Short mmCIF file of C-alpha atoms in Angstrom, two decimals:
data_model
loop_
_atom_site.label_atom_id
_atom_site.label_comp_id
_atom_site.label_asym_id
_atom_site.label_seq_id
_atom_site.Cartn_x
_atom_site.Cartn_y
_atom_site.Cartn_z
CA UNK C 1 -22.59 18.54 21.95
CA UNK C 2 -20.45 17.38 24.76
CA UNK C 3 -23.20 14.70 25.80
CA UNK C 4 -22.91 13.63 22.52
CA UNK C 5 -19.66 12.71 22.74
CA UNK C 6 -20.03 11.09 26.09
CA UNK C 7 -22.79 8.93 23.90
CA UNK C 8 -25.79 10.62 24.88
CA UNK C 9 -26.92 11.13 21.29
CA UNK C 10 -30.72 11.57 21.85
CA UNK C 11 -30.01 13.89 25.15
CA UNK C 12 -27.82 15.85 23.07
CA UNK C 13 -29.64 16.97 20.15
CA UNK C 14 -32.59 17.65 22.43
CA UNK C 15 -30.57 20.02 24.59
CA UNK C 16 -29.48 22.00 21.68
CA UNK C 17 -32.86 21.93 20.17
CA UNK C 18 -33.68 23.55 23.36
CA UNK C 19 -30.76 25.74 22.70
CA UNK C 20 -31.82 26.50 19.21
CA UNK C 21 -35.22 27.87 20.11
CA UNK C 22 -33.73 30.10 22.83
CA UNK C 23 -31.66 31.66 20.63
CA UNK C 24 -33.76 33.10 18.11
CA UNK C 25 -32.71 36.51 19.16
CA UNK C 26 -29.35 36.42 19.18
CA UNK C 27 -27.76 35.48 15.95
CA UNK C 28 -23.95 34.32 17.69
CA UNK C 29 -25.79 31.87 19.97
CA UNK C 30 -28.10 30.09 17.65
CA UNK C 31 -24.97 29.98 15.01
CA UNK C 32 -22.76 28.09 17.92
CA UNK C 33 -26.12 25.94 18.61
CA UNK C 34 -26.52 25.04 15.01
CA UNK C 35 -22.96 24.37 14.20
CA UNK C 36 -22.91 21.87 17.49
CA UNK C 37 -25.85 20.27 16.03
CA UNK C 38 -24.34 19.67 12.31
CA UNK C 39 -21.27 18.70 14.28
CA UNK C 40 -23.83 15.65 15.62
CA UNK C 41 -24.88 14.91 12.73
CA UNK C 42 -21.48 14.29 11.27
CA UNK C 43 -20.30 12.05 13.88
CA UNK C 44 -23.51 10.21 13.25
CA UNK C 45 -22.75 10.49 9.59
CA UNK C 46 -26.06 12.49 8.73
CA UNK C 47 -24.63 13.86 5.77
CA UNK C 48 -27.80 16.29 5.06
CA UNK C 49 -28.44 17.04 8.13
CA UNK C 50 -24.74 18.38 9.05
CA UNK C 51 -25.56 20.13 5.88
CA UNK C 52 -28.83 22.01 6.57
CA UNK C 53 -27.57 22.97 10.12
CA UNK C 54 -24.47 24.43 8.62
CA UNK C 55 -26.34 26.14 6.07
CA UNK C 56 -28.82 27.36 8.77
CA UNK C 57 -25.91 28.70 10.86
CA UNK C 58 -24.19 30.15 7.74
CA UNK C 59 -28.16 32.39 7.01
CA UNK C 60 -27.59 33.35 11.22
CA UNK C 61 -24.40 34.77 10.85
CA UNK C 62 -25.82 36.73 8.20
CA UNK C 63 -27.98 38.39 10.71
CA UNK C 64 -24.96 39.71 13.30
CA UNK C 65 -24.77 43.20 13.61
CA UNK C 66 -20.58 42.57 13.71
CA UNK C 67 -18.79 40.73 10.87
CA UNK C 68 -16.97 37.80 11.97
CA UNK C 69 -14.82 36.51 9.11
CA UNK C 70 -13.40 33.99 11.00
CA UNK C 71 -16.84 32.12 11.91
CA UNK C 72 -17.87 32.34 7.89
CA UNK C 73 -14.91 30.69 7.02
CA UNK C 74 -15.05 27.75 9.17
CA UNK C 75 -18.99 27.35 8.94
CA UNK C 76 -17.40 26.93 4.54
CA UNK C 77 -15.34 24.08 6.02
CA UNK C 78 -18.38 22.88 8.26
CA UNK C 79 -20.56 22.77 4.92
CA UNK C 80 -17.14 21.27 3.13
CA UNK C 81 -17.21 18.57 5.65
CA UNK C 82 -21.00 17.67 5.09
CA UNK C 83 -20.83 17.23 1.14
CA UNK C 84 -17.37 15.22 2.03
CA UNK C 85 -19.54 12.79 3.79
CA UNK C 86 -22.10 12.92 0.92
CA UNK C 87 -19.70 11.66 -1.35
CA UNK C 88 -19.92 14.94 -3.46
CA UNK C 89 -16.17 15.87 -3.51
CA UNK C 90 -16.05 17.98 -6.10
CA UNK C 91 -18.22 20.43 -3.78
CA UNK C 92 -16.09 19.50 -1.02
CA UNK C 93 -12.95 20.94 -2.76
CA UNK C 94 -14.60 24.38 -3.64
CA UNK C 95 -15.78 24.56 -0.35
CA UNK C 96 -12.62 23.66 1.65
CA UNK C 97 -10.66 26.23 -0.80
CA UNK C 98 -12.54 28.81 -0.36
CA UNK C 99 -12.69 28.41 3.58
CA UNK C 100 -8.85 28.43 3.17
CA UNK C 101 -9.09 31.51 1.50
CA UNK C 102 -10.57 33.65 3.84
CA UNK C 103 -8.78 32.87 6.53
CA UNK C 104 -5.50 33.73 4.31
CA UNK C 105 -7.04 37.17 3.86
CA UNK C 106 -7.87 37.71 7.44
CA UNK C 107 -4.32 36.63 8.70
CA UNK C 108 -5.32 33.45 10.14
CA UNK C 109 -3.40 30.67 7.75
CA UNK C 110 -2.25 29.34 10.62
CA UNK C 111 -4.44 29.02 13.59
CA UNK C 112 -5.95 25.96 15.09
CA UNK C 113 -9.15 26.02 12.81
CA UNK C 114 -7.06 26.24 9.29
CA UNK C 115 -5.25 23.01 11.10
CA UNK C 116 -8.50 21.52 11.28
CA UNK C 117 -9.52 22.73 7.73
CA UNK C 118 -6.11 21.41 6.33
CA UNK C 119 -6.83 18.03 7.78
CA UNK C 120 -10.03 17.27 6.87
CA UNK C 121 -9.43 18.71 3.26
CA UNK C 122 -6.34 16.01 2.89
CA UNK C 123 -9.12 13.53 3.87
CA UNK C 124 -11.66 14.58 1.25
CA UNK C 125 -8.62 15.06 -1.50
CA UNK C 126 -7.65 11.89 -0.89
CA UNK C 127 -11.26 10.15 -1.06
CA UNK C 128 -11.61 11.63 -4.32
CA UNK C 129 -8.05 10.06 -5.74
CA UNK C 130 -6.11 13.61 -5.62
CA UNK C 131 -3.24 11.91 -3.01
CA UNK C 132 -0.27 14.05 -3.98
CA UNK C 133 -3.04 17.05 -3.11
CA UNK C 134 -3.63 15.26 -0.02
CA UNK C 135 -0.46 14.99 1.02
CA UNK C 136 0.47 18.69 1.01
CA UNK C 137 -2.38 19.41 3.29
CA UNK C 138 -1.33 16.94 5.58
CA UNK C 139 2.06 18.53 5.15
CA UNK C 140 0.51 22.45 5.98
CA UNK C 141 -1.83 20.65 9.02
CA UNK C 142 2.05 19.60 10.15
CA UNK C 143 4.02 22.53 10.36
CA UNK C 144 0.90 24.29 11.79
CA UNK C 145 0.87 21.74 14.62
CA UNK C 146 4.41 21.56 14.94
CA UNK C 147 4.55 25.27 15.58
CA UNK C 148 0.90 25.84 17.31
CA UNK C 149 0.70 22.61 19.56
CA UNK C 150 1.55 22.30 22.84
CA UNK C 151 5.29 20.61 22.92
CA UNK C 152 5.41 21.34 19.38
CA UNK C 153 3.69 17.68 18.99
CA UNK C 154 1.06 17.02 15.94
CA UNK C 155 -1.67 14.96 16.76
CA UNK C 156 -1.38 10.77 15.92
CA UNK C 157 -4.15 10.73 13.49
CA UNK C 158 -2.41 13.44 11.15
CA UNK C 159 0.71 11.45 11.23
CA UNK C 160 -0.96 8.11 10.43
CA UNK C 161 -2.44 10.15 7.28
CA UNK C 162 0.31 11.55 6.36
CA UNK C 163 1.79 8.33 6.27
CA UNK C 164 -0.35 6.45 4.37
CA UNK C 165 -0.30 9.02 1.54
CA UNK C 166 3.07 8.61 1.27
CA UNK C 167 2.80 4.95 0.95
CA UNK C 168 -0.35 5.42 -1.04
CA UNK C 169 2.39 7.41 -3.81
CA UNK C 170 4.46 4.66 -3.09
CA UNK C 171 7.22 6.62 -1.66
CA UNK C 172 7.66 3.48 0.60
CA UNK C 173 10.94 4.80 2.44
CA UNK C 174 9.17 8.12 3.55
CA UNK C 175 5.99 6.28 4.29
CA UNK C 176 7.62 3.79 6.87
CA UNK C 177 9.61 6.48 8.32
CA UNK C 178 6.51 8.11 9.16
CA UNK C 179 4.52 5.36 10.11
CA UNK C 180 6.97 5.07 12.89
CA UNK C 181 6.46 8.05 13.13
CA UNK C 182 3.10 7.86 13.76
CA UNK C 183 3.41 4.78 16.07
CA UNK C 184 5.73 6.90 18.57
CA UNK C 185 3.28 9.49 18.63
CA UNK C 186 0.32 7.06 19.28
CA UNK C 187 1.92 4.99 21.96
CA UNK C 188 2.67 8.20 23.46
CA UNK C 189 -0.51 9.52 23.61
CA UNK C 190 -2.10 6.10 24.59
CA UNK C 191 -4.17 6.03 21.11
CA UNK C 192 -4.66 2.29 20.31
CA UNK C 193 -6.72 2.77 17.54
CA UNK C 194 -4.25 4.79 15.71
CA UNK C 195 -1.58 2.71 16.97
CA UNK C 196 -2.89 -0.57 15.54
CA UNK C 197 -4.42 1.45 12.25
CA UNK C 198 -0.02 2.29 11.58
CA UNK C 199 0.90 -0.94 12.89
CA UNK C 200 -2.02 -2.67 10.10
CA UNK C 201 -0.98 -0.20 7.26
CA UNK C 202 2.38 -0.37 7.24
CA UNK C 203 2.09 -4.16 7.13
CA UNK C 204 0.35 -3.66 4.01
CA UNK C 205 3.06 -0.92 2.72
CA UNK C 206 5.77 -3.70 3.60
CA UNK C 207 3.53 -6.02 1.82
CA UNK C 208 3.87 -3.76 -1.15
CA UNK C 209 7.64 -3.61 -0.95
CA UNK C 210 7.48 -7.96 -1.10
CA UNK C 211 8.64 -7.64 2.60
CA UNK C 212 6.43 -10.91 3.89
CA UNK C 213 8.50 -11.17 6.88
CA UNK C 214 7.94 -7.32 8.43
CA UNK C 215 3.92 -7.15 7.31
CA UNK C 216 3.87 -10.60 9.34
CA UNK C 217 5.40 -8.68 12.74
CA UNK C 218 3.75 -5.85 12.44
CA UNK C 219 0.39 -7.59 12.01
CA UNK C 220 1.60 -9.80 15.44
CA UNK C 221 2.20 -6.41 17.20
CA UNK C 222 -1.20 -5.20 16.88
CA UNK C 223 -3.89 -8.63 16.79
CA UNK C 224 -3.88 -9.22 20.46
CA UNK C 225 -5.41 -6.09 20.83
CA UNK C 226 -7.88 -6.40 18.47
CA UNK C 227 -11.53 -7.66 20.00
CA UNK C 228 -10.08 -5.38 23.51
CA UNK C 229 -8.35 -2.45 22.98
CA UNK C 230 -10.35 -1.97 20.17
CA UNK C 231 -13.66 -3.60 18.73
CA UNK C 232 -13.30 -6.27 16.21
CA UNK C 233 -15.58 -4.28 13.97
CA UNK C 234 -13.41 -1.00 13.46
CA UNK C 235 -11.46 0.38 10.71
CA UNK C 236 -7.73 -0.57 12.06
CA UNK C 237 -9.63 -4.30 12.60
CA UNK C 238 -11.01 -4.12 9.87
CA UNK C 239 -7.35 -3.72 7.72
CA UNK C 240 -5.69 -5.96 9.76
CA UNK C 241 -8.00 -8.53 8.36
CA UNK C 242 -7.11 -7.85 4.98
CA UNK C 243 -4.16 -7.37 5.37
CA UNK C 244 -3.88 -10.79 6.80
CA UNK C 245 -5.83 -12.33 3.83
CA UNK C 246 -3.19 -10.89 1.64
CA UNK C 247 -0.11 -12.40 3.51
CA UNK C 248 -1.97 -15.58 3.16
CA UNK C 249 -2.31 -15.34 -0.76
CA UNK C 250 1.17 -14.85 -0.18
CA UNK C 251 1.85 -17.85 1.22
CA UNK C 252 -0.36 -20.06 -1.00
CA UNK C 253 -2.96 -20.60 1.83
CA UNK C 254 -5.95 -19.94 -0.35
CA UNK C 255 -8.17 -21.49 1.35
CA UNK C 256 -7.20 -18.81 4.56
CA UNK C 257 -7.16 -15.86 2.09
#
């Protein structure tokens, strides 16, 4: 998995093959092997794959000699995440709640994985229209991190989606609050993709509002970076484009728009 990540894709999935067939005897390692494996697939966005490998390590688990409550509930959130990606959110949902719900009745509401969970659900609730639902798991992923993370600080990427479903409900004052928020945070942690992605959104928040002016400066904060910090063909890119496009319809520059 980690060679994946280092973008080794092809090495990866061939070590944990290897990993896979060396396991067949011991249920805990070839669960951890296939749950790397639909992890790859995600981040490759192999929707049916990350679901077959999750569904493979869910039968595994079934084979352990100890119960592990902890490992069913997140390999629920693992298969969550795959029909997410598939587009089937109405799967995603039961999955994600019921994930939630065993780690309630174990005692584990809180740990790091249900901060995971809570994310990633917001992500899938919000994909399917349901932002207000959204929102309060970005709000439970906070106070988790707040209280769990080192420094008590949540990571930039929770704060940028917190703060876009609050613009996204049009609470505008909350939402820029927390897109600076989320800006702090980023320019903290030297995240330039999140950085520009708050910078790009809340130019489109002010554009909401009829602020011109602001969405104008914060779109001038992040474009130099654009094509070098980041590429010119990601999502924060990507916005700042249309953003940009709508600023010109603003204007009356058609012709730019």
């Amino acid at each position: 998995y980690a060679a994946s990540l280092l973008g080794r894709p092809d090495d990866a999935m061939k070590l944990i093959e290897q990993g896979i067939a060396m396991s067949r005897a011991d249920p805990s390692s070839a669960v951890q092997c296939l749950r790397n494996r639909a992890y790859i697939a995600q981040n490759t966005n192999d929707p049916q794959a990350a679901l077959d490998y999750a569904e493979q390590a869910q039968a595994r688990l079934k084979e352990s000699p100890t119960p592990k409550p902890d490992v069913e509930a997140e390999l629920l959130a693992d298969i969550a995440a795959a029909h997410y990606l598939a587009g089937r959110n109405g799967a995603a949902e039961k999955y994600y709640a019921e994930a939630l719900a065993k780690m309630q009745a174990i005692g584990r509401a809180e740990s790091p994985s249900v901060f995971f969970l809570r994310n990633n659900w917001g992500i899938a609730s919000f994909a399917s229209g349901d932002t207000r639902h959204a929102l309060e798991q970005y709000d439970e992923a906070l106070k988790i991190a707040v209280e769990r993370s080192i420094g008590g600080e949540p990571p930039p990427y929770l704060l940028l989606n917190r703060a876009f479903a609050l613009a996204t409900l049009a609470r505008y004052p909350e939402a820029l609050d927390a897109y600076a928020v989320a800006i702090k945070s980023a320019t903290k942690a030297g995240n330039e993709a999140v950085r520009i992605g708050s910078f790009a959104s809340r130019a489109n928040a002010y554009l909401q509002m009829g602020d011109v002016r602001r969405a104008e400066q914060d779109l001038a904060a992040g474009a130099p970076l654009v094509g070098t910090t980041i590429a010119a063909n990601s999502v924060p890119a990507m916005t700042m484009l249309q953003v940009q496009g709508r600023i010109d319809a603003a204007h009356g520059r058609l012709t730019e728009a």
